[in-house]
Structure formats: structure tokens, C-alpha cells
PDB file of C-alpha atoms in Angstrom:
ATOM      1  CA  MET X   1    -129.765-104.325  95.406  1.00  0.00           C
ATOM      2  CA  VAL X   2    -129.848-104.735  91.632  1.00  0.00           C
ATOM      3  CA  ASN X   3    -127.481-107.376  90.234  1.00  0.00           C
ATOM      4  CA  PRO X   4    -125.465-106.324  87.170  1.00  0.00           C
ATOM      5  CA  THR X   5    -126.467-107.831  83.877  1.00  0.00           C
ATOM      6  CA  PRO X   6    -123.992-110.081  82.000  1.00  0.00           C
ATOM      7  CA  ARG X   7    -123.353-107.247  79.505  1.00  0.00           C
ATOM      8  CA  GLU X   8    -122.542-104.801  82.318  1.00  0.00           C
ATOM      9  CA  ARG X   9    -120.326-107.405  84.003  1.00  0.00           C
ATOM     10  CA  ALA X  10    -118.452-107.936  80.708  1.00  0.00           C
ATOM     11  CA  SER X  11    -117.962-104.206  80.192  1.00  0.00           C
ATOM     12  CA  VAL X  12    -116.497-103.863  83.704  1.00  0.00           C
ATOM     13  CA  GLN X  13    -114.093-106.716  83.020  1.00  0.00           C
ATOM     14  CA  GLU X  14    -113.068-105.056  79.738  1.00  0.00           C
ATOM     15  CA  LEU X  15    -112.357-101.802  81.583  1.00  0.00           C
ATOM     16  CA  ILE X  16    -110.218-103.656  84.121  1.00  0.00           C
ATOM     17  CA  ALA X  17    -108.350-105.434  81.318  1.00  0.00           C
ATOM     18  CA  LYS X  18    -107.802-102.148  79.490  1.00  0.00           C
ATOM     19  CA  ALA X  19    -106.475-100.557  82.666  1.00  0.00           C
ATOM     20  CA  GLY X  20    -104.058-103.457  83.063  1.00  0.00           C
ATOM     21  CA  ASN X  21    -102.965-103.145  79.413  1.00  0.00           C
ATOM     22  CA  ASN X  22    -102.415 -99.421  79.869  1.00  0.00           C
ATOM     23  CA  LYS X  23    -100.205-100.079  82.881  1.00  0.00           C
ATOM     24  CA  ARG X  24     -98.161-102.620  80.894  1.00  0.00           C
ATOM     25  CA  LYS X  25     -97.869-100.179  78.008  1.00  0.00           C
ATOM     26  CA  LYS X  26     -96.614 -97.468  80.345  1.00  0.00           C
ATOM     27  CA  VAL X  27     -94.028 -99.856  81.815  1.00  0.00           C
ATOM     28  CA  ILE X  28     -92.919-100.895  78.317  1.00  0.00           C
ATOM     29  CA  GLU X  29     -92.717 -97.257  77.222  1.00  0.00           C
ATOM     30  CA  LYS X  30     -90.427 -96.572  80.183  1.00  0.00           C
ATOM     31  CA  ILE X  31     -88.245 -99.645  79.604  1.00  0.00           C
ATOM     32  CA  ILE X  32     -87.827 -99.319  75.820  1.00  0.00           C
ATOM     33  CA  PRO X  33     -85.867 -96.001  75.914  1.00  0.00           C
ATOM     34  CA  ILE X  34     -83.558 -97.467  78.570  1.00  0.00           C
ATOM     35  CA  ILE X  35     -82.874-100.563  76.443  1.00  0.00           C
ATOM     36  CA  LEU X  36     -82.285 -98.466  73.315  1.00  0.00           C
ATOM     37  CA  PHE X  37     -79.969 -96.154  75.259  1.00  0.00           C
ATOM     38  CA  MET X  38     -77.959 -99.129  76.489  1.00  0.00           C
ATOM     39  CA  ILE X  39     -77.680-100.524  72.959  1.00  0.00           C
ATOM     40  CA  ALA X  40     -76.532 -97.147  71.630  1.00  0.00           C
ATOM     41  CA  GLY X  41     -74.151 -96.847  74.562  1.00  0.00           C
ATOM     42  CA  VAL X  42     -72.429-100.107  73.577  1.00  0.00           C
ATOM     43  CA  SER X  43     -71.255 -98.609  70.271  1.00  0.00           C
ATOM     44  CA  VAL X  44     -70.160 -95.399  71.989  1.00  0.00           C
ATOM     45  CA  LEU X  45     -68.262 -97.274  74.703  1.00  0.00           C
ATOM     46  CA  THR X  46     -66.658 -99.512  72.078  1.00  0.00           C
ATOM     47  CA  THR X  47     -65.426 -96.478  70.170  1.00  0.00           C
ATOM     48  CA  ILE X  48     -64.123 -94.879  73.358  1.00  0.00           C
ATOM     49  CA  GLY X  49     -62.378 -98.119  74.295  1.00  0.00           C
ATOM     50  CA  ILE X  50     -60.678 -98.425  70.902  1.00  0.00           C
ATOM     51  CA  VAL X  51     -59.499 -94.806  70.917  1.00  0.00           C
ATOM     52  CA  ALA X  52     -58.335 -95.049  74.533  1.00  0.00           C
ATOM     53  CA  THR X  53     -56.350 -98.206  73.780  1.00  0.00           C
ATOM     54  CA  LEU X  54     -54.729 -96.608  70.746  1.00  0.00           C
ATOM     55  CA  ILE X  55     -53.794 -93.479  72.694  1.00  0.00           C
ATOM     56  CA  PHE X  56     -52.454 -95.377  75.716  1.00  0.00           C
ATOM     57  CA  GLU X  57     -50.281 -97.757  73.672  1.00  0.00           C
ATOM     58  CA  THR X  58     -49.130 -94.956  71.369  1.00  0.00           C
ATOM     59  CA  VAL X  59     -47.967 -92.910  74.367  1.00  0.00           C
ATOM     60  CA  THR X  60     -46.029 -95.960  75.544  1.00  0.00           C
ATOM     61  CA  PHE X  61     -44.397 -96.185  72.103  1.00  0.00           C
ATOM     62  CA  PHE X  62     -43.334 -92.528  72.209  1.00  0.00           C
ATOM     63  CA  ARG X  63     -41.653 -93.115  75.565  1.00  0.00           C
ATOM     64  CA  GLN X  64     -39.230 -95.366  73.689  1.00  0.00           C
ATOM     65  CA  VAL X  65     -39.075 -93.575  70.323  1.00  0.00           C
ATOM     66  CA  PRO X  66     -38.826 -89.771  69.894  1.00  0.00           C
ATOM     67  CA  ILE X  67     -42.045 -88.377  68.453  1.00  0.00           C
ATOM     68  CA  LEU X  68     -40.240 -86.010  66.050  1.00  0.00           C
ATOM     69  CA  SER X  69     -38.234 -88.816  64.494  1.00  0.00           C
ATOM     70  CA  PHE X  70     -41.508 -90.754  64.082  1.00  0.00           C
ATOM     71  CA  ILE X  71     -43.353 -87.883  62.374  1.00  0.00           C
ATOM     72  CA  PHE X  72     -40.560 -86.513  60.197  1.00  0.00           C
ATOM     73  CA  GLY X  73     -38.344 -89.580  59.720  1.00  0.00           C
ATOM     74  CA  THR X  74     -37.928 -90.826  56.157  1.00  0.00           C
ATOM     75  CA  GLU X  75     -36.709 -94.335  57.010  1.00  0.00           C
ATOM     76  CA  TRP X  76     -38.842 -97.141  58.416  1.00  0.00           C
ATOM     77  CA  LEU X  77     -36.475 -99.953  59.525  1.00  0.00           C
ATOM     78  CA  PRO X  78     -38.015-101.424  62.695  1.00  0.00           C
ATOM     79  CA  PHE X  79     -36.348-104.828  62.260  1.00  0.00           C
ATOM     80  CA  SER X  80     -32.826-103.482  61.791  1.00  0.00           C
ATOM     81  CA  ASN X  81     -30.254-105.191  64.033  1.00  0.00           C
ATOM     82  CA  LYS X  82     -28.007-102.119  64.114  1.00  0.00           C
ATOM     83  CA  GLU X  83     -30.236 -99.130  64.702  1.00  0.00           C
ATOM     84  CA  PRO X  84     -34.023 -99.487  64.288  1.00  0.00           C
ATOM     85  CA  ARG X  85     -35.638 -96.459  62.709  1.00  0.00           C
ATOM     86  CA  PHE X  86     -39.297 -95.550  62.990  1.00  0.00           C
ATOM     87  CA  GLY X  87     -39.960 -92.751  60.488  1.00  0.00           C
ATOM     88  CA  ILE X  88     -43.637 -93.022  59.498  1.00  0.00           C
ATOM     89  CA  LEU X  89     -43.350 -91.051  56.229  1.00  0.00           C
ATOM     90  CA  PRO X  90     -42.509 -94.073  53.997  1.00  0.00           C
ATOM     91  CA  LEU X  91     -45.649 -95.876  55.194  1.00  0.00           C
ATOM     92  CA  ILE X  92     -47.765 -92.760  54.677  1.00  0.00           C
ATOM     93  CA  VAL X  93     -46.364 -92.308  51.167  1.00  0.00           C
ATOM     94  CA  GLY X  94     -47.116 -95.950  50.337  1.00  0.00           C
ATOM     95  CA  THR X  95     -50.680 -95.560  51.588  1.00  0.00           C
ATOM     96  CA  LEU X  96     -51.171 -92.355  49.582  1.00  0.00           C
ATOM     97  CA  LYS X  97     -49.844 -94.015  46.421  1.00  0.00           C
ATOM     98  CA  ILE X  98     -52.451 -96.773  46.629  1.00  0.00           C
ATOM     99  CA  THR X  99     -55.203 -94.295  47.500  1.00  0.00           C
ATOM    100  CA  LEU X 100     -54.308 -91.917  44.655  1.00  0.00           C
ATOM    101  CA  ILE X 101     -54.341 -94.671  42.034  1.00  0.00           C
ATOM    102  CA  ALA X 102     -57.573 -96.117  43.406  1.00  0.00           C
ATOM    103  CA  VAL X 103     -59.360 -92.753  43.358  1.00  0.00           C
ATOM    104  CA  VAL X 104     -58.131 -91.942  39.836  1.00  0.00           C
ATOM    105  CA  VAL X 105     -59.512 -95.298  38.645  1.00  0.00           C
ATOM    106  CA  ALA X 106     -62.743 -95.429  40.646  1.00  0.00           C
ATOM    107  CA  VAL X 107     -64.129 -91.880  40.533  1.00  0.00           C
ATOM    108  CA  PRO X 108     -64.552 -91.496  36.725  1.00  0.00           C
ATOM    109  CA  ILE X 109     -65.875 -95.041  36.265  1.00  0.00           C
ATOM    110  CA  GLY X 110     -68.117 -94.873  39.325  1.00  0.00           C
ATOM    111  CA  LEU X 111     -69.602 -91.496  38.386  1.00  0.00           C
ATOM    112  CA  ALA X 112     -70.121 -92.587  34.773  1.00  0.00           C
ATOM    113  CA  ALA X 113     -71.952 -95.687  35.984  1.00  0.00           C
ATOM    114  CA  ALA X 114     -74.054 -93.587  38.361  1.00  0.00           C
ATOM    115  CA  ILE X 115     -75.004 -91.115  35.620  1.00  0.00           C
ATOM    116  CA  TYR X 116     -75.973 -93.960  33.298  1.00  0.00           C
ATOM    117  CA  LEU X 117     -78.070 -95.717  35.940  1.00  0.00           C
ATOM    118  CA  SER X 118     -79.779 -92.509  37.019  1.00  0.00           C
ATOM    119  CA  GLU X 119     -80.371 -90.756  33.700  1.00  0.00           C
ATOM    120  CA  TYR X 120     -80.120 -93.223  30.825  1.00  0.00           C
ATOM    121  CA  ALA X 121     -80.694 -96.818  31.948  1.00  0.00           C
ATOM    122  CA  SER X 122     -84.070 -98.470  31.477  1.00  0.00           C
ATOM    123  CA  ASP X 123     -85.712-100.265  34.372  1.00  0.00           C
ATOM    124  CA  THR X 124     -84.594-103.602  32.943  1.00  0.00           C
ATOM    125  CA  ALA X 125     -80.968-102.482  32.601  1.00  0.00           C
ATOM    126  CA  ARG X 126     -81.012-101.013  36.098  1.00  0.00           C
ATOM    127  CA  ARG X 127     -82.359-104.265  37.564  1.00  0.00           C
ATOM    128  CA  ILE X 128     -79.462-106.150  35.927  1.00  0.00           C
ATOM    129  CA  ILE X 129     -76.558-103.744  36.509  1.00  0.00           C
ATOM    130  CA  LYS X 130     -77.174-102.819  40.156  1.00  0.00           C
ATOM    131  CA  PRO X 131     -77.105-106.423  41.415  1.00  0.00           C
ATOM    132  CA  VAL X 132     -73.900-106.998  39.442  1.00  0.00           C
ATOM    133  CA  LEU X 133     -72.325-104.002  41.200  1.00  0.00           C
ATOM    134  CA  GLU X 134     -73.489-105.332  44.556  1.00  0.00           C
ATOM    135  CA  VAL X 135     -71.886-108.710  43.786  1.00  0.00           C
ATOM    136  CA  LEU X 136     -68.644-106.920  42.913  1.00  0.00           C
ATOM    137  CA  ALA X 137     -68.780-105.164  46.295  1.00  0.00           C
ATOM    138  CA  GLY X 138     -69.210-108.506  48.055  1.00  0.00           C
ATOM    139  CA  VAL X 139     -66.093-110.191  46.662  1.00  0.00           C
ATOM    140  CA  PRO X 140     -63.609-110.956  49.506  1.00  0.00           C
ATOM    141  CA  THR X 141     -60.595-108.678  49.445  1.00  0.00           C
ATOM    142  CA  ILE X 142     -58.179-111.599  49.553  1.00  0.00           C
ATOM    143  CA  VAL X 143     -59.600-112.689  46.186  1.00  0.00           C
ATOM    144  CA  TYR X 144     -58.922-109.189  44.869  1.00  0.00           C
ATOM    145  CA  GLY X 145     -55.384-109.483  46.216  1.00  0.00           C
ATOM    146  CA  PHE X 146     -54.613-112.703  44.372  1.00  0.00           C
ATOM    147  CA  PHE X 147     -56.285-111.260  41.260  1.00  0.00           C
ATOM    148  CA  ALA X 148     -53.942-108.262  41.422  1.00  0.00           C
ATOM    149  CA  LEU X 149     -50.870-110.442  41.971  1.00  0.00           C
ATOM    150  CA  THR X 150     -51.532-113.215  39.448  1.00  0.00           C
ATOM    151  CA  PHE X 151     -53.418-111.409  36.687  1.00  0.00           C
ATOM    152  CA  VAL X 152     -53.178-107.619  36.790  1.00  0.00           C
ATOM    153  CA  THR X 153     -49.445-107.472  37.485  1.00  0.00           C
ATOM    154  CA  PRO X 154     -48.476-109.787  34.556  1.00  0.00           C
ATOM    155  CA  VAL X 155     -50.721-107.775  32.241  1.00  0.00           C
ATOM    156  CA  LEU X 156     -49.124-104.506  33.366  1.00  0.00           C
ATOM    157  CA  GLN X 157     -45.637-106.027  32.933  1.00  0.00           C
ATOM    158  CA  THR X 158     -46.347-106.498  29.240  1.00  0.00           C
ATOM    159  CA  ILE X 159     -46.940-102.735  29.044  1.00  0.00           C
ATOM    160  CA  ILE X 160     -44.310-101.619  31.585  1.00  0.00           C
ATOM    161  CA  PRO X 161     -41.359-104.043  31.361  1.00  0.00           C
ATOM    162  CA  ASP X 162     -39.599-102.546  34.393  1.00  0.00           C
ATOM    163  CA  LEU X 163     -42.585-103.169  36.638  1.00  0.00           C
ATOM    164  CA  LYS X 164     -41.670-105.328  39.625  1.00  0.00           C
ATOM    165  CA  ILE X 165     -43.764-108.258  40.828  1.00  0.00           C
ATOM    166  CA  PHE X 166     -44.701-106.262  43.920  1.00  0.00           C
ATOM    167  CA  ASN X 167     -45.613-102.679  43.043  1.00  0.00           C
ATOM    168  CA  ALA X 168     -48.067 -99.865  43.716  1.00  0.00           C
ATOM    169  CA  LEU X 169     -49.852 -99.833  40.349  1.00  0.00           C
ATOM    170  CA  SER X 170     -51.441-103.265  40.455  1.00  0.00           C
ATOM    171  CA  PRO X 171     -52.965-103.120  43.959  1.00  0.00           C
ATOM    172  CA  GLY X 172     -53.943 -99.484  43.434  1.00  0.00           C
ATOM    173  CA  ILE X 173     -55.902-100.334  40.291  1.00  0.00           C
ATOM    174  CA  VAL X 174     -57.608-103.312  41.934  1.00  0.00           C
ATOM    175  CA  VAL X 175     -58.498-101.280  45.031  1.00  0.00           C
ATOM    176  CA  GLY X 176     -60.032 -98.793  42.601  1.00  0.00           C
ATOM    177  CA  PHE X 177     -62.143-101.572  41.092  1.00  0.00           C
ATOM    178  CA  MET X 178     -63.181-102.613  44.585  1.00  0.00           C
ATOM    179  CA  ILE X 179     -64.533 -99.174  45.557  1.00  0.00           C
ATOM    180  CA  ILE X 180     -66.321 -98.520  42.235  1.00  0.00           C
ATOM    181  CA  PRO X 181     -69.612-100.065  43.489  1.00  0.00           C
ATOM    182  CA  MET X 182     -69.554 -97.819  46.551  1.00  0.00           C
ATOM    183  CA  ILE X 183     -69.187 -94.645  44.480  1.00  0.00           C
ATOM    184  CA  ALA X 184     -71.638 -95.781  41.792  1.00  0.00           C
ATOM    185  CA  SER X 185     -74.369 -96.923  44.171  1.00  0.00           C
ATOM    186  CA  LEU X 186     -74.268 -93.963  46.581  1.00  0.00           C
ATOM    187  CA  SER X 187     -73.918 -91.408  43.767  1.00  0.00           C
ATOM    188  CA  GLU X 188     -76.814 -92.983  41.876  1.00  0.00           C
ATOM    189  CA  ASP X 189     -78.983 -92.756  44.999  1.00  0.00           C
ATOM    190  CA  ALA X 190     -78.071 -89.064  45.361  1.00  0.00           C
ATOM    191  CA  MET X 191     -78.887 -88.355  41.700  1.00  0.00           C
ATOM    192  CA  SER X 192     -82.168 -90.256  41.844  1.00  0.00           C
ATOM    193  CA  ALA X 193     -83.207 -88.077  44.798  1.00  0.00           C
ATOM    194  CA  VAL X 194     -83.052 -84.939  42.600  1.00  0.00           C
ATOM    195  CA  PRO X 195     -86.668 -83.873  41.809  1.00  0.00           C
ATOM    196  CA  ASN X 196     -87.852 -84.673  38.281  1.00  0.00           C
ATOM    197  CA  ALA X 197     -89.218 -81.149  38.029  1.00  0.00           C
ATOM    198  CA  MET X 198     -85.649 -79.859  37.693  1.00  0.00           C
ATOM    199  CA  ARG X 199     -84.976 -82.267  34.832  1.00  0.00           C
ATOM    200  CA  GLU X 200     -88.227 -81.419  33.086  1.00  0.00           C
ATOM    201  CA  GLY X 201     -87.609 -77.686  33.457  1.00  0.00           C
ATOM    202  CA  ALA X 202     -84.147 -77.979  31.889  1.00  0.00           C
ATOM    203  CA  LEU X 203     -85.458 -80.127  29.038  1.00  0.00           C
ATOM    204  CA  ALA X 204     -88.236 -77.602  28.436  1.00  0.00           C
ATOM    205  CA  MET X 205     -85.572 -74.896  28.078  1.00  0.00           C
ATOM    206  CA  GLY X 206     -83.968 -76.873  25.258  1.00  0.00           C
ATOM    207  CA  ALA X 207     -81.174 -78.661  27.129  1.00  0.00           C
ATOM    208  CA  THR X 208     -80.072 -82.084  25.976  1.00  0.00           C
ATOM    209  CA  LYS X 209     -80.210 -85.106  28.252  1.00  0.00           C
ATOM    210  CA  PHE X 210     -76.441 -84.997  28.721  1.00  0.00           C
ATOM    211  CA  GLU X 211     -76.561 -81.293  29.602  1.00  0.00           C
ATOM    212  CA  VAL X 212     -79.321 -81.997  32.113  1.00  0.00           C
ATOM    213  CA  ALA X 213     -77.210 -84.726  33.715  1.00  0.00           C
ATOM    214  CA  MET X 214     -74.012 -82.677  33.875  1.00  0.00           C
ATOM    215  CA  LYS X 215     -75.331 -79.171  34.565  1.00  0.00           C
ATOM    216  CA  VAL X 216     -78.485 -79.814  36.582  1.00  0.00           C
ATOM    217  CA  VAL X 217     -78.523 -83.249  38.224  1.00  0.00           C
ATOM    218  CA  LEU X 218     -74.807 -83.501  39.013  1.00  0.00           C
ATOM    219  CA  PRO X 219     -74.568 -80.128  40.829  1.00  0.00           C
ATOM    220  CA  ALA X 220     -77.815 -80.770  42.699  1.00  0.00           C
ATOM    221  CA  ALA X 221     -76.538 -84.143  43.940  1.00  0.00           C
ATOM    222  CA  LEU X 222     -72.996 -82.944  44.581  1.00  0.00           C
ATOM    223  CA  SER X 223     -73.149 -83.294  48.351  1.00  0.00           C
ATOM    224  CA  GLY X 224     -74.130 -86.961  48.106  1.00  0.00           C
ATOM    225  CA  ILE X 225     -71.520 -87.587  45.408  1.00  0.00           C
ATOM    226  CA  LEU X 226     -68.772 -86.029  47.524  1.00  0.00           C
ATOM    227  CA  ALA X 227     -69.863 -88.142  50.463  1.00  0.00           C
ATOM    228  CA  SER X 228     -69.580 -91.296  48.344  1.00  0.00           C
ATOM    229  CA  VAL X 229     -66.106 -90.318  47.108  1.00  0.00           C
ATOM    230  CA  VAL X 230     -64.875 -89.580  50.627  1.00  0.00           C
ATOM    231  CA  LEU X 231     -66.327 -92.828  51.948  1.00  0.00           C
ATOM    232  CA  ALA X 232     -64.674 -94.774  49.122  1.00  0.00           C
ATOM    233  CA  THR X 233     -61.371 -92.971  49.713  1.00  0.00           C
ATOM    234  CA  SER X 234     -61.470 -93.897  53.388  1.00  0.00           C
ATOM    235  CA  ARG X 235     -62.114 -97.484  52.348  1.00  0.00           C
ATOM    236  CA  ALA X 236     -59.073 -97.371  50.069  1.00  0.00           C
ATOM    237  CA  ILE X 237     -56.865 -95.949  52.831  1.00  0.00           C
ATOM    238  CA  GLY X 238     -57.862 -98.749  55.196  1.00  0.00           C
ATOM    239  CA  GLU X 239     -57.570-101.600  52.684  1.00  0.00           C
ATOM    240  CA  THR X 240     -55.345-104.387  53.991  1.00  0.00           C
ATOM    241  CA  MET X 241     -55.345-107.700  52.118  1.00  0.00           C
ATOM    242  CA  ILE X 242     -54.905-106.403  48.566  1.00  0.00           C
ATOM    243  CA  VAL X 243     -51.881-104.259  49.404  1.00  0.00           C
ATOM    244  CA  SER X 244     -50.407-106.950  51.655  1.00  0.00           C
ATOM    245  CA  LEU X 245     -50.500-109.549  48.880  1.00  0.00           C
ATOM    246  CA  ALA X 246     -49.670-107.450  45.815  1.00  0.00           C
ATOM    247  CA  GLY X 247     -47.920-104.337  47.153  1.00  0.00           C
ATOM    248  CA  GLY X 248     -44.945-105.873  48.914  1.00  0.00           C
ATOM    249  CA  SER X 249     -43.308-105.027  52.224  1.00  0.00           C
ATOM    250  CA  THR X 250     -40.680-102.419  51.366  1.00  0.00           C
ATOM    251  CA  PRO X 251     -41.309 -98.972  52.926  1.00  0.00           C
ATOM    252  CA  ARG X 252     -40.065 -96.370  50.449  1.00  0.00           C
ATOM    253  CA  PHE X 253     -40.084 -92.603  50.619  1.00  0.00           C
ATOM    254  CA  ASP X 254     -40.182 -91.802  46.893  1.00  0.00           C
ATOM    255  CA  ALA X 255     -42.555 -91.225  43.998  1.00  0.00           C
ATOM    256  CA  ASP X 256     -41.902 -94.535  42.229  1.00  0.00           C
ATOM    257  CA  PHE X 257     -45.051 -96.551  41.497  1.00  0.00           C
ATOM    258  CA  THR X 258     -43.332 -99.496  39.811  1.00  0.00           C
ATOM    259  CA  GLY X 259     -41.467-100.912  42.820  1.00  0.00           C
ATOM    260  CA  SER X 260     -42.397-102.637  46.050  1.00  0.00           C
ATOM    261  CA  ILE X 261     -44.075-100.506  48.718  1.00  0.00           C
ATOM    262  CA  GLN X 262     -45.628-100.915  52.135  1.00  0.00           C
ATOM    263  CA  THR X 263     -48.732 -99.227  53.481  1.00  0.00           C
ATOM    264  CA  MET X 264     -49.679 -98.603  57.083  1.00  0.00           C
ATOM    265  CA  THR X 265     -52.194-101.452  57.100  1.00  0.00           C
ATOM    266  CA  ALA X 266     -49.724-103.852  55.447  1.00  0.00           C
ATOM    267  CA  TYR X 267     -47.158-103.128  58.159  1.00  0.00           C
ATOM    268  CA  ILE X 268     -49.702-103.847  60.886  1.00  0.00           C
ATOM    269  CA  VAL X 269     -50.439-107.208  59.228  1.00  0.00           C
ATOM    270  CA  GLN X 270     -46.735-107.990  58.916  1.00  0.00           C
ATOM    271  CA  VAL X 271     -45.998-107.352  62.594  1.00  0.00           C
ATOM    272  CA  SER X 272     -49.214-108.954  63.850  1.00  0.00           C
ATOM    273  CA  THR X 273     -48.324-112.237  62.143  1.00  0.00           C
ATOM    274  CA  GLY X 274     -44.614-112.043  63.029  1.00  0.00           C
ATOM    275  CA  ASP X 275     -42.500-112.608  66.111  1.00  0.00           C
ATOM    276  CA  ALA X 276     -42.608-109.152  67.683  1.00  0.00           C
ATOM    277  CA  GLY X 277     -42.166-109.542  71.417  1.00  0.00           C
ATOM    278  CA  TYR X 278     -44.594-107.928  73.828  1.00  0.00           C
ATOM    279  CA  GLY X 279     -43.307-104.650  75.216  1.00  0.00           C
ATOM    280  CA  THR X 280     -40.780-104.042  72.437  1.00  0.00           C
ATOM    281  CA  PRO X 281     -40.808-100.882  70.290  1.00  0.00           C
ATOM    282  CA  ILE X 282     -41.855-103.007  67.293  1.00  0.00           C
ATOM    283  CA  TYR X 283     -44.903-104.241  69.213  1.00  0.00           C
ATOM    284  CA  TYR X 284     -45.972-100.749  70.272  1.00  0.00           C
ATOM    285  CA  SER X 285     -45.306 -99.398  66.767  1.00  0.00           C
ATOM    286  CA  ILE X 286     -48.451-101.238  65.648  1.00  0.00           C
ATOM    287  CA  TYR X 287     -50.531 -98.923  67.805  1.00  0.00           C
ATOM    288  CA  ALA X 288     -48.633 -95.819  66.701  1.00  0.00           C
ATOM    289  CA  VAL X 289     -49.244 -96.671  63.054  1.00  0.00           C
ATOM    290  CA  GLY X 290     -52.877 -97.535  63.802  1.00  0.00           C
ATOM    291  CA  PHE X 291     -53.362 -94.220  65.600  1.00  0.00           C
ATOM    292  CA  THR X 292     -51.877 -92.401  62.592  1.00  0.00           C
ATOM    293  CA  LEU X 293     -54.338 -94.230  60.343  1.00  0.00           C
ATOM    294  CA  PHE X 294     -57.159 -93.250  62.690  1.00  0.00           C
ATOM    295  CA  LEU X 295     -56.143 -89.574  62.497  1.00  0.00           C
ATOM    296  CA  PHE X 296     -56.144 -89.742  58.690  1.00  0.00           C
ATOM    297  CA  THR X 297     -59.685 -91.133  58.641  1.00  0.00           C
ATOM    298  CA  LEU X 298     -60.883 -88.652  61.261  1.00  0.00           C
ATOM    299  CA  LEU X 299     -59.440 -85.717  59.320  1.00  0.00           C
ATOM    300  CA  MET X 300     -61.028 -86.909  56.080  1.00  0.00           C
ATOM    301  CA  ASN X 301     -64.437 -87.274  57.703  1.00  0.00           C
ATOM    302  CA  PHE X 302     -64.146 -83.782  59.204  1.00  0.00           C
ATOM    303  CA  LEU X 303     -63.218 -82.243  55.842  1.00  0.00           C
ATOM    304  CA  ALA X 304     -65.982 -84.195  54.112  1.00  0.00           C
ATOM    305  CA  ASN X 305     -68.590 -82.857  56.519  1.00  0.00           C
ATOM    306  CA  ARG X 306     -67.384 -79.290  55.997  1.00  0.00           C
ATOM    307  CA  ILE X 307     -67.332 -79.600  52.201  1.00  0.00           C
ATOM    308  CA  THR X 308     -70.714 -81.339  52.079  1.00  0.00           C
ATOM    309  CA  LYS X 309     -72.262 -78.661  54.303  1.00  0.00           C
ATOM    310  CA  ARG X 310     -70.958 -75.859  52.085  1.00  0.00           C
ATOM    311  CA  PHE X 311     -72.250 -77.455  48.893  1.00  0.00           C
ATOM    312  CA  ARG X 312     -75.635 -78.062  50.479  1.00  0.00           C
ATOM    313  CA  GLU X 313     -75.843 -74.394  51.364  1.00  0.00           C
ATOM    314  CA  ALA X 314     -74.787 -73.422  47.832  1.00  0.00           C
ATOM    315  CA  TYR X 315     -77.357 -75.605  46.105  1.00  0.00           C
TER     316      TYR X 315
END
């Protein structure tokens, strides 16, 4: 019997080691998808748990308060000693006031910044401006709230003497400043993704740089721009600290922007930090208002997906 040479013995050992490595790789390949599925399942289960909690507690609220008076009521007086009223419309109107002002402020400035960064800014200017926008996005919202209350409101009172200390204008403007980086950054990314060949073709046809930006790049990146606007709008709807500090706590069903208001998020903060007893209509109203806020966000995301899909098909 011929004994194997050291080289042959080494090659056999290598084959055995490779077979063992292959087995380990197969086991790892089987385990990894399971681990990833479990990680993804955590986020799904968390979402289901949040929605289920909102629905369950909201149903409990509507067992104590008629749903029609909640949806169509124009008075929100949950702490009234005589007859508490839970009409959600004043809170919705307050939320829409802040959102409208914020969008009017943020969209033109954010898009202008995005166009400049994408089409006009040099590499040096872009390296300076983008980090500044990112710093602006990282400022805590409570700082924005005190800024609105102690600086923006006094400045606006010099222009509008009848403006109250707590109002819709000041927090709306500051919320607009807060969401500018979101619109500018996402819109700039969408514009930068437009192929340079489209720009060069338009310039070759005699278009100016501004015409290229407005008539070529902007329409081509419209789906991404709309997505950034919708995302920023959802952020404005859900803003809490700024409106709690500078907006006031007076639910009003009117079109006045100079007086105190209350948004849905501000009411949740007010009750969460108050003395609402467990099991009372005031306690369960938190979940009803939160569920209403959830429906607003869900509807906006649905509309955004439909609009974005249509513009993608068009361009």
C-alpha cells in the first residue's frame, strides 16, 4: 500500500476544510433570511400594534361620545364643567392653519434653494450650503418654539399690532423654516438625478440656463419634488412643540390667523401632561384625536403615491 505524500495529505485536508466551510455557509444562508425576516417583522408588528391600540381606544371613546358630534361638531370644550363638547373641527382647522402657512413659506424657498444647488451653485458653494441646511434640520423643535414665541411674534407685532402673543402666524412661519431643509435637500437630489444629456440638449437648442431649470429639469424631477413637498407637509401636520409653545391652547373654528389656536398635536400634549383621569372621555379623546391625525397622514401618503405615479408616467 502506497502512503500518501505530504502534498496529497494537505490537499485532502483542504478538501475536508472546504466541505466544512460550505456546510457552514449553507447554514448561514438559511439562518440569515430568517433573522432578516424577524427584524422586518418587528417594524410591521409595531405598526400593527400602534394602529390596533388607536382603533381600540377610539372605539371606546365613541361609546361615550356620539361619533357624529365628534366629526361635525364645531366646539371643542372637553374640560367644561357644564357640558363637555368634543367637536374635532376646531382642532382640524388649527392644524390646517399651521400647515398652510408652513407650506406657503417653505415650498418657494425650498424649491429656490434646490434649483440653485442643482443648477447654479459651484462645488464649493454646494459643500458650504448643504451642511448648513442639514444643521438647520437638526435644531430641536423646542428651540424653534421658543424662537417663534420670543422673537418672531414680537417682530410680527410691529407689523400687525392686533396680533396676539399666541397666534397661528408665528408658529406657522417657523414650522415653514423647519421643513425648508427637507424640501430643498430631497428636491435637489431629484433634480441632480436628471441626466445631463437633457440639459445639454436644451442648451444646444438655444435655451437659457433658467429656462433649462424651469422647463426641463423641474418637470423631469417633478415626482421627487412632489414627494418632498408631501413629506414636508406631513411633518408640518405632526409638529408638536412649536405649536404647543407659540400657538396657544384655544380651539377655534374660524379663519383668523392672529389669535390663539390649538392643533391636534397640541391638544394631545395638553391632556398628556394634565390631570385627565383614566377611563374618562377626556382620556380617550387623546386616542380619537391621534387616530384622526393618523387618517390625515395616511390619506396624504395615498394621494402622494397616486400623484407621483401619474407624473412618472407622464414624464
